[in-house]
Amino acid sequence: MSVNALGPYEFAPRDAVKNFHGNILVNFCWDRHVLIAAPFAVALSPGMTLRQAITNVIVPSIAFHPDATKIDWNTVTWEKDHKAWQPDLDKSLAENKVGHKDYLMFITPNLQGLNGAGL
Amino acid sequence: MDMKASKKKLGIKERYAHMTRGLGWEPTYQPTEAVFPYDKYEGIKIHDWDKWVDPFRLTMDAYWKYQGEKDRKLYAVIEAFAQNNGHLNITDARYLSAIKLFWQGVSPLENYVVQGFARAGRHFRGEASRVACQMQAVDELRHYQTQTHSISNYNKYYNGFHSQRHMWDRVWYLSVPKSFGEDALTSGPFEFLIAISFSFEYVLTNLLFVPFMSGAAYNGDMSTVTFGFSAQSDESRHMTLGIEAIKFLLEQDPANVPIVQGWIDKWFWRGSKVLALVGMMMDYMLPKRVMSWKEAWEIYAEENGGALFRDLARYGIRPPKGWADACEGKDHISHQVWLLFYEYGGAAAFHTWSPTNEELDWLSAKYPETFDKYYRPRLEFLRDKHARGERVYQGTLPTLCTTCQIPLCFTEPGDPTKISHRETVHKDEKYVFCSDHCQEIFGNEPEKFVQSWLPVNQIYQGNCFKPDVDPTAPDFDPLKAVLEYFNYNLGRDNGEFEGSEDQQNFAKWRGQAVNN
């Protein structure tokens, strides 16, 4: 469907990748750990490795969660846009085909959150 | 000699006819279509505008008289409140955060609704509907003004009240009500009417106004209670207008039914998302609580709204699409939003805190199915961290929903530990949503929502710094620069309540009022 309007109604998307100064916006969610109140949206250089993104951005942002230090990033399973995904942590975001506004979910089945309740 | 008796005074009906339809005329210099260009394109068919009747049959002359009387009473109370240091009679300085939230996030919406009704009042071709819209525009302007005058007294003493207009256009969480209001304002006049008069004023207003005003009464805030009372008779008129408006549209032509249904689906969902802010206020920000958000939802949405939609079924209208999901959310959203604001408390222009044990017990009792399992452990964990000197402040920005603009803090229906996320690719561009319904609203009008001004994304685009800021400077702190752009007084407006200037000043001043 499209908007009902009297005249032409067309606008450029406000969040096109060209507006992010060479970065892409990437969303990270730690599955079943809702003590982290919401997923993160971070602007990252596509040349950065996924491991760098994790170390520099994600680890400090989830550090207050008691499960955070127990994560073994080499055994974490991933979903990208809700589909199973096997990235190479030491390759760049671009090489891992991470796109603008993708939703990356990291799953740590052995860590069950606060009280073992997915929190 | 017989005196000639003067003619009897006009009855209400005659007077109403003269003061509404009697004020209209047929344009001759311009074709009618050119004078009223906006009341056809939405597809709504009106065959007889004279069927529109304001149930109060209120005319402008009587309106001024009533409103003038109400204003005189209100301003006497506001004056007394100011002179008697009424602000020291509130239960606790934590209550101030509820008023800050109202002032920052609700009062500016009144101003938007002024604009919307002024425009609708211009563009409907039925005179009676235009008069009703004009009066509602003036009502809403009065509400904005009375709220300003009542709340300005708090601004003399406490933080976070100082930059409402500036913050409204910039601050991340205020983009939630702002985008709601702008979506309504930029709709056609009929959609605006269904969005505001019906979906908001009729179906949901009791979930906004009643909680805030009774919260004020329970917490000793005479100033807010009084503007609430002053607005109450206006609100009941707006509600009645809302129901009359929808019945009018539905009775005019069967082709209007699916269009109206689509608007109800959209605006009920949008409204219920904005109300998540009220839910958090009721369950967490009132030192003396009125009722839980869940109880309010059950009474005002499920019972009253349920009866309303049973009544509208005869027109072919069904309950809004998001109804079941919104009802399921009554056990969750207030907690999820409070926890979000607690963790992002460094970036909010009101204070957040950890509930006391007694407050946690109250929440456990009110939410027996969910609180102890999903929310109490989080609140206690964060409280313990704070007690150890490690107050949690999240500094990494959250993912926002393109439609409602709320961070993705809500969980899947029926699965309270799974964050709900949806995405749509439209013309090679990806868009993120918090729910099926926000995704569907986008899908119906993608051209509108590709323009969403999402604060997080704007910050990363570099559009939320003051002009003289140098993001390449070695000591550049982006989060601090953003909060300065919001016009926050850092360390005074934001962050933890315990130890805040508001807490300390209130304790000191009240101490002076009750002790030697």
mmCIF file of N, CA and C in Angstrom, chain B residues 243-300:
data_model
loop_
_atom_site.group_PDB
_atom_site.id
_atom_site.type_symbol
_atom_site.label_atom_id
_atom_site.label_comp_id
_atom_site.label_asym_id
_atom_site.label_seq_id
_atom_site.Cartn_x
_atom_site.Cartn_y
_atom_site.Cartn_z
ATOM 1 N N ILE B 243 -17.116 10.011 19.898
ATOM 2 C CA ILE B 243 -18.042 8.919 19.573
ATOM 3 C C ILE B 243 -19.066 9.386 18.539
ATOM 4 N N GLU B 244 -19.505 10.638 18.664
ATOM 5 C CA GLU B 244 -20.450 11.157 17.669
ATOM 6 C C GLU B 244 -19.786 11.238 16.297
ATOM 7 N N ALA B 245 -18.528 11.628 16.275
ATOM 8 C CA ALA B 245 -17.818 11.778 15.002
ATOM 9 C C ALA B 245 -17.730 10.439 14.286
ATOM 10 N N ILE B 246 -17.377 9.403 15.033
ATOM 11 C CA ILE B 246 -17.207 8.109 14.351
ATOM 12 C C ILE B 246 -18.553 7.572 13.880
ATOM 13 N N LYS B 247 -19.592 7.755 14.682
ATOM 14 C CA LYS B 247 -20.910 7.269 14.252
ATOM 15 C C LYS B 247 -21.378 8.023 13.006
ATOM 16 N N PHE B 248 -21.116 9.298 12.985
ATOM 17 C CA PHE B 248 -21.461 10.116 11.817
ATOM 18 C C PHE B 248 -20.774 9.569 10.561
ATOM 19 N N LEU B 249 -19.474 9.327 10.652
ATOM 20 C CA LEU B 249 -18.753 8.821 9.478
ATOM 21 C C LEU B 249 -19.292 7.462 9.045
ATOM 22 N N LEU B 250 -19.561 6.596 10.025
ATOM 23 C CA LEU B 250 -19.990 5.242 9.691
ATOM 24 C C LEU B 250 -21.405 5.229 9.119
ATOM 25 N N GLU B 251 -22.232 6.161 9.569
ATOM 26 C CA GLU B 251 -23.618 6.184 9.088
ATOM 27 C C GLU B 251 -23.735 6.843 7.712
ATOM 28 N N GLN B 252 -22.759 7.647 7.345
ATOM 29 C CA GLN B 252 -22.880 8.385 6.088
ATOM 30 C C GLN B 252 -22.757 7.501 4.853
ATOM 31 N N ASP B 253 -21.886 6.479 4.906
ATOM 32 C CA ASP B 253 -21.705 5.644 3.715
ATOM 33 C C ASP B 253 -21.002 4.353 4.110
ATOM 34 N N PRO B 254 -21.488 3.213 3.626
ATOM 35 C CA PRO B 254 -20.831 1.945 3.992
ATOM 36 C C PRO B 254 -19.374 1.880 3.532
ATOM 37 N N ALA B 255 -19.047 2.622 2.470
ATOM 38 C CA ALA B 255 -17.662 2.608 1.984
ATOM 39 C C ALA B 255 -16.705 3.235 2.997
ATOM 40 N N ASN B 256 -17.247 3.991 3.963
ATOM 41 C CA ASN B 256 -16.378 4.607 4.970
ATOM 42 C C ASN B 256 -15.882 3.587 6.002
ATOM 43 N N VAL B 257 -16.618 2.479 6.135
ATOM 44 C CA VAL B 257 -16.320 1.543 7.231
ATOM 45 C C VAL B 257 -14.891 0.979 7.164
ATOM 46 N N PRO B 258 -14.478 0.399 6.004
ATOM 47 C CA PRO B 258 -13.106 -0.158 5.996
ATOM 48 C C PRO B 258 -12.028 0.913 6.180
ATOM 49 N N ILE B 259 -12.278 2.123 5.693
ATOM 50 C CA ILE B 259 -11.278 3.187 5.858
ATOM 51 C C ILE B 259 -11.141 3.525 7.343
ATOM 52 N N VAL B 260 -12.279 3.699 7.993
ATOM 53 C CA VAL B 260 -12.275 4.034 9.418
ATOM 54 C C VAL B 260 -11.647 2.896 10.223
ATOM 55 N N GLN B 261 -11.973 1.651 9.839
ATOM 56 C CA GLN B 261 -11.394 0.508 10.555
ATOM 57 C C GLN B 261 -9.863 0.530 10.479
ATOM 58 N N GLY B 262 -9.337 0.835 9.305
ATOM 59 C CA GLY B 262 -7.876 0.910 9.147
ATOM 60 C C GLY B 262 -7.278 1.966 10.058
ATOM 61 N N TRP B 263 -7.950 3.097 10.179
ATOM 62 C CA TRP B 263 -7.448 4.162 11.060
ATOM 63 C C TRP B 263 -7.535 3.745 12.533
ATOM 64 N N ILE B 264 -8.611 3.045 12.878
ATOM 65 C CA ILE B 264 -8.733 2.584 14.273
ATOM 66 C C ILE B 264 -7.589 1.611 14.597
ATOM 67 N N ASP B 265 -7.324 0.696 13.657
ATOM 68 C CA ASP B 265 -6.232 -0.261 13.883
ATOM 69 C C ASP B 265 -4.926 0.486 14.120
ATOM 70 N N LYS B 266 -4.660 1.459 13.252
ATOM 71 C CA LYS B 266 -3.401 2.203 13.351
ATOM 72 C C LYS B 266 -3.333 3.004 14.644
ATOM 73 N N TRP B 267 -4.365 3.773 14.922
ATOM 74 C CA TRP B 267 -4.254 4.754 16.008
ATOM 75 C C TRP B 267 -4.436 4.154 17.383
ATOM 76 N N PHE B 268 -5.150 3.061 17.467
ATOM 77 C CA PHE B 268 -5.206 2.367 18.757
ATOM 78 C C PHE B 268 -3.811 1.872 19.108
ATOM 79 N N TRP B 269 -3.138 1.285 18.137
ATOM 80 C CA TRP B 269 -1.810 0.738 18.416
ATOM 81 C C TRP B 269 -0.817 1.855 18.733
ATOM 82 N N ARG B 270 -0.833 2.899 17.926
ATOM 83 C CA ARG B 270 0.090 4.011 18.180
ATOM 84 C C ARG B 270 -0.163 4.603 19.576
ATOM 85 N N GLY B 271 -1.436 4.770 19.918
ATOM 86 C CA GLY B 271 -1.780 5.335 21.226
ATOM 87 C C GLY B 271 -1.332 4.429 22.355
ATOM 88 N N SER B 272 -1.532 3.131 22.180
ATOM 89 C CA SER B 272 -1.171 2.214 23.264
ATOM 90 C C SER B 272 0.336 2.229 23.508
ATOM 91 N N LYS B 273 1.107 2.489 22.469
ATOM 92 C CA LYS B 273 2.571 2.572 22.644
ATOM 93 C C LYS B 273 2.956 3.826 23.419
ATOM 94 N N VAL B 274 2.338 4.955 23.062
ATOM 95 C CA VAL B 274 2.634 6.196 23.791
ATOM 96 C C VAL B 274 2.280 6.015 25.273
ATOM 97 N N LEU B 275 1.202 5.266 25.523
ATOM 98 C CA LEU B 275 0.745 5.101 26.904
ATOM 99 C C LEU B 275 1.671 4.229 27.747
ATOM 100 N N ALA B 276 2.616 3.547 27.116
ATOM 101 C CA ALA B 276 3.591 2.795 27.910
ATOM 102 C C ALA B 276 4.319 3.741 28.872
ATOM 103 N N LEU B 277 4.475 5.005 28.448
ATOM 104 C CA LEU B 277 5.111 5.999 29.325
ATOM 105 C C LEU B 277 4.248 6.254 30.557
ATOM 106 N N VAL B 278 2.918 6.241 30.364
ATOM 107 C CA VAL B 278 2.009 6.458 31.494
ATOM 108 C C VAL B 278 2.048 5.246 32.423
ATOM 109 N N GLY B 279 2.144 4.066 31.823
ATOM 110 C CA GLY B 279 2.214 2.848 32.629
ATOM 111 C C GLY B 279 3.385 2.891 33.586
ATOM 112 N N MET B 280 4.527 3.283 33.080
ATOM 113 C CA MET B 280 5.715 3.384 33.937
ATOM 114 C C MET B 280 5.495 4.419 35.034
ATOM 115 N N MET B 281 4.858 5.537 34.674
ATOM 116 C CA MET B 281 4.601 6.584 35.666
ATOM 117 C C MET B 281 3.733 6.027 36.799
ATOM 118 N N MET B 282 2.670 5.305 36.447
ATOM 119 C CA MET B 282 1.743 4.812 37.474
ATOM 120 C C MET B 282 2.378 3.794 38.399
ATOM 121 N N ASP B 283 3.148 2.881 37.830
ATOM 122 C CA ASP B 283 3.674 1.784 38.641
ATOM 123 C C ASP B 283 4.949 2.144 39.385
ATOM 124 N N TYR B 284 5.673 3.143 38.903
ATOM 125 C CA TYR B 284 6.996 3.398 39.487
ATOM 126 C C TYR B 284 7.213 4.817 39.991
ATOM 127 N N MET B 285 6.545 5.804 39.393
ATOM 128 C CA MET B 285 6.925 7.184 39.720
ATOM 129 C C MET B 285 6.046 7.836 40.776
ATOM 130 N N LEU B 286 4.942 7.211 41.121
ATOM 131 C CA LEU B 286 4.074 7.800 42.136
ATOM 132 C C LEU B 286 4.445 7.219 43.495
ATOM 133 N N PRO B 287 4.940 8.059 44.426
ATOM 134 C CA PRO B 287 5.256 7.529 45.756
ATOM 135 C C PRO B 287 4.016 6.917 46.412
ATOM 136 N N LYS B 288 2.866 7.550 46.194
ATOM 137 C CA LYS B 288 1.624 6.951 46.673
ATOM 138 C C LYS B 288 0.831 6.561 45.436
ATOM 139 N N ARG B 289 0.639 5.264 45.249
ATOM 140 C CA ARG B 289 0.091 4.784 43.982
ATOM 141 C C ARG B 289 -1.435 4.701 44.009
ATOM 142 N N VAL B 290 -2.021 4.935 42.848
ATOM 143 C CA VAL B 290 -3.478 4.972 42.720
ATOM 144 C C VAL B 290 -4.005 3.569 42.432
ATOM 145 N N MET B 291 -3.521 3.001 41.390
ATOM 146 C CA MET B 291 -3.851 1.634 40.982
ATOM 147 C C MET B 291 -2.722 1.227 40.046
ATOM 148 N N SER B 292 -2.638 -0.052 39.765
ATOM 149 C CA SER B 292 -1.552 -0.469 38.870
ATOM 150 C C SER B 292 -1.941 -0.148 37.431
ATOM 151 N N TRP B 293 -0.941 -0.117 36.566
ATOM 152 C CA TRP B 293 -1.203 0.062 35.141
ATOM 153 C C TRP B 293 -2.124 -1.037 34.629
ATOM 154 N N LYS B 294 -1.865 -2.241 35.111
ATOM 155 C CA LYS B 294 -2.675 -3.381 34.666
ATOM 156 C C LYS B 294 -4.142 -3.176 35.033
ATOM 157 N N GLU B 295 -4.388 -2.727 36.257
ATOM 158 C CA GLU B 295 -5.781 -2.487 36.676
ATOM 159 C C GLU B 295 -6.416 -1.379 35.839
ATOM 160 N N ALA B 296 -5.646 -0.331 35.583
ATOM 161 C CA ALA B 296 -6.176 0.765 34.769
ATOM 162 C C ALA B 296 -6.519 0.260 33.370
ATOM 163 N N TRP B 297 -5.631 -0.544 32.819
ATOM 164 C CA TRP B 297 -5.878 -1.092 31.476
ATOM 165 C C TRP B 297 -7.136 -1.949 31.474
ATOM 166 N N GLU B 298 -7.298 -2.750 32.523
ATOM 167 C CA GLU B 298 -8.456 -3.654 32.562
ATOM 168 C C GLU B 298 -9.774 -2.865 32.633
ATOM 169 N N ILE B 299 -9.755 -1.798 33.442
ATOM 170 C CA ILE B 299 -10.992 -1.024 33.577
ATOM 171 C C ILE B 299 -11.247 -0.191 32.318
ATOM 172 N N TYR B 300 -10.240 0.621 31.955
ATOM 173 C CA TYR B 300 -10.497 1.624 30.919
ATOM 174 C C TYR B 300 -10.378 1.085 29.504
#
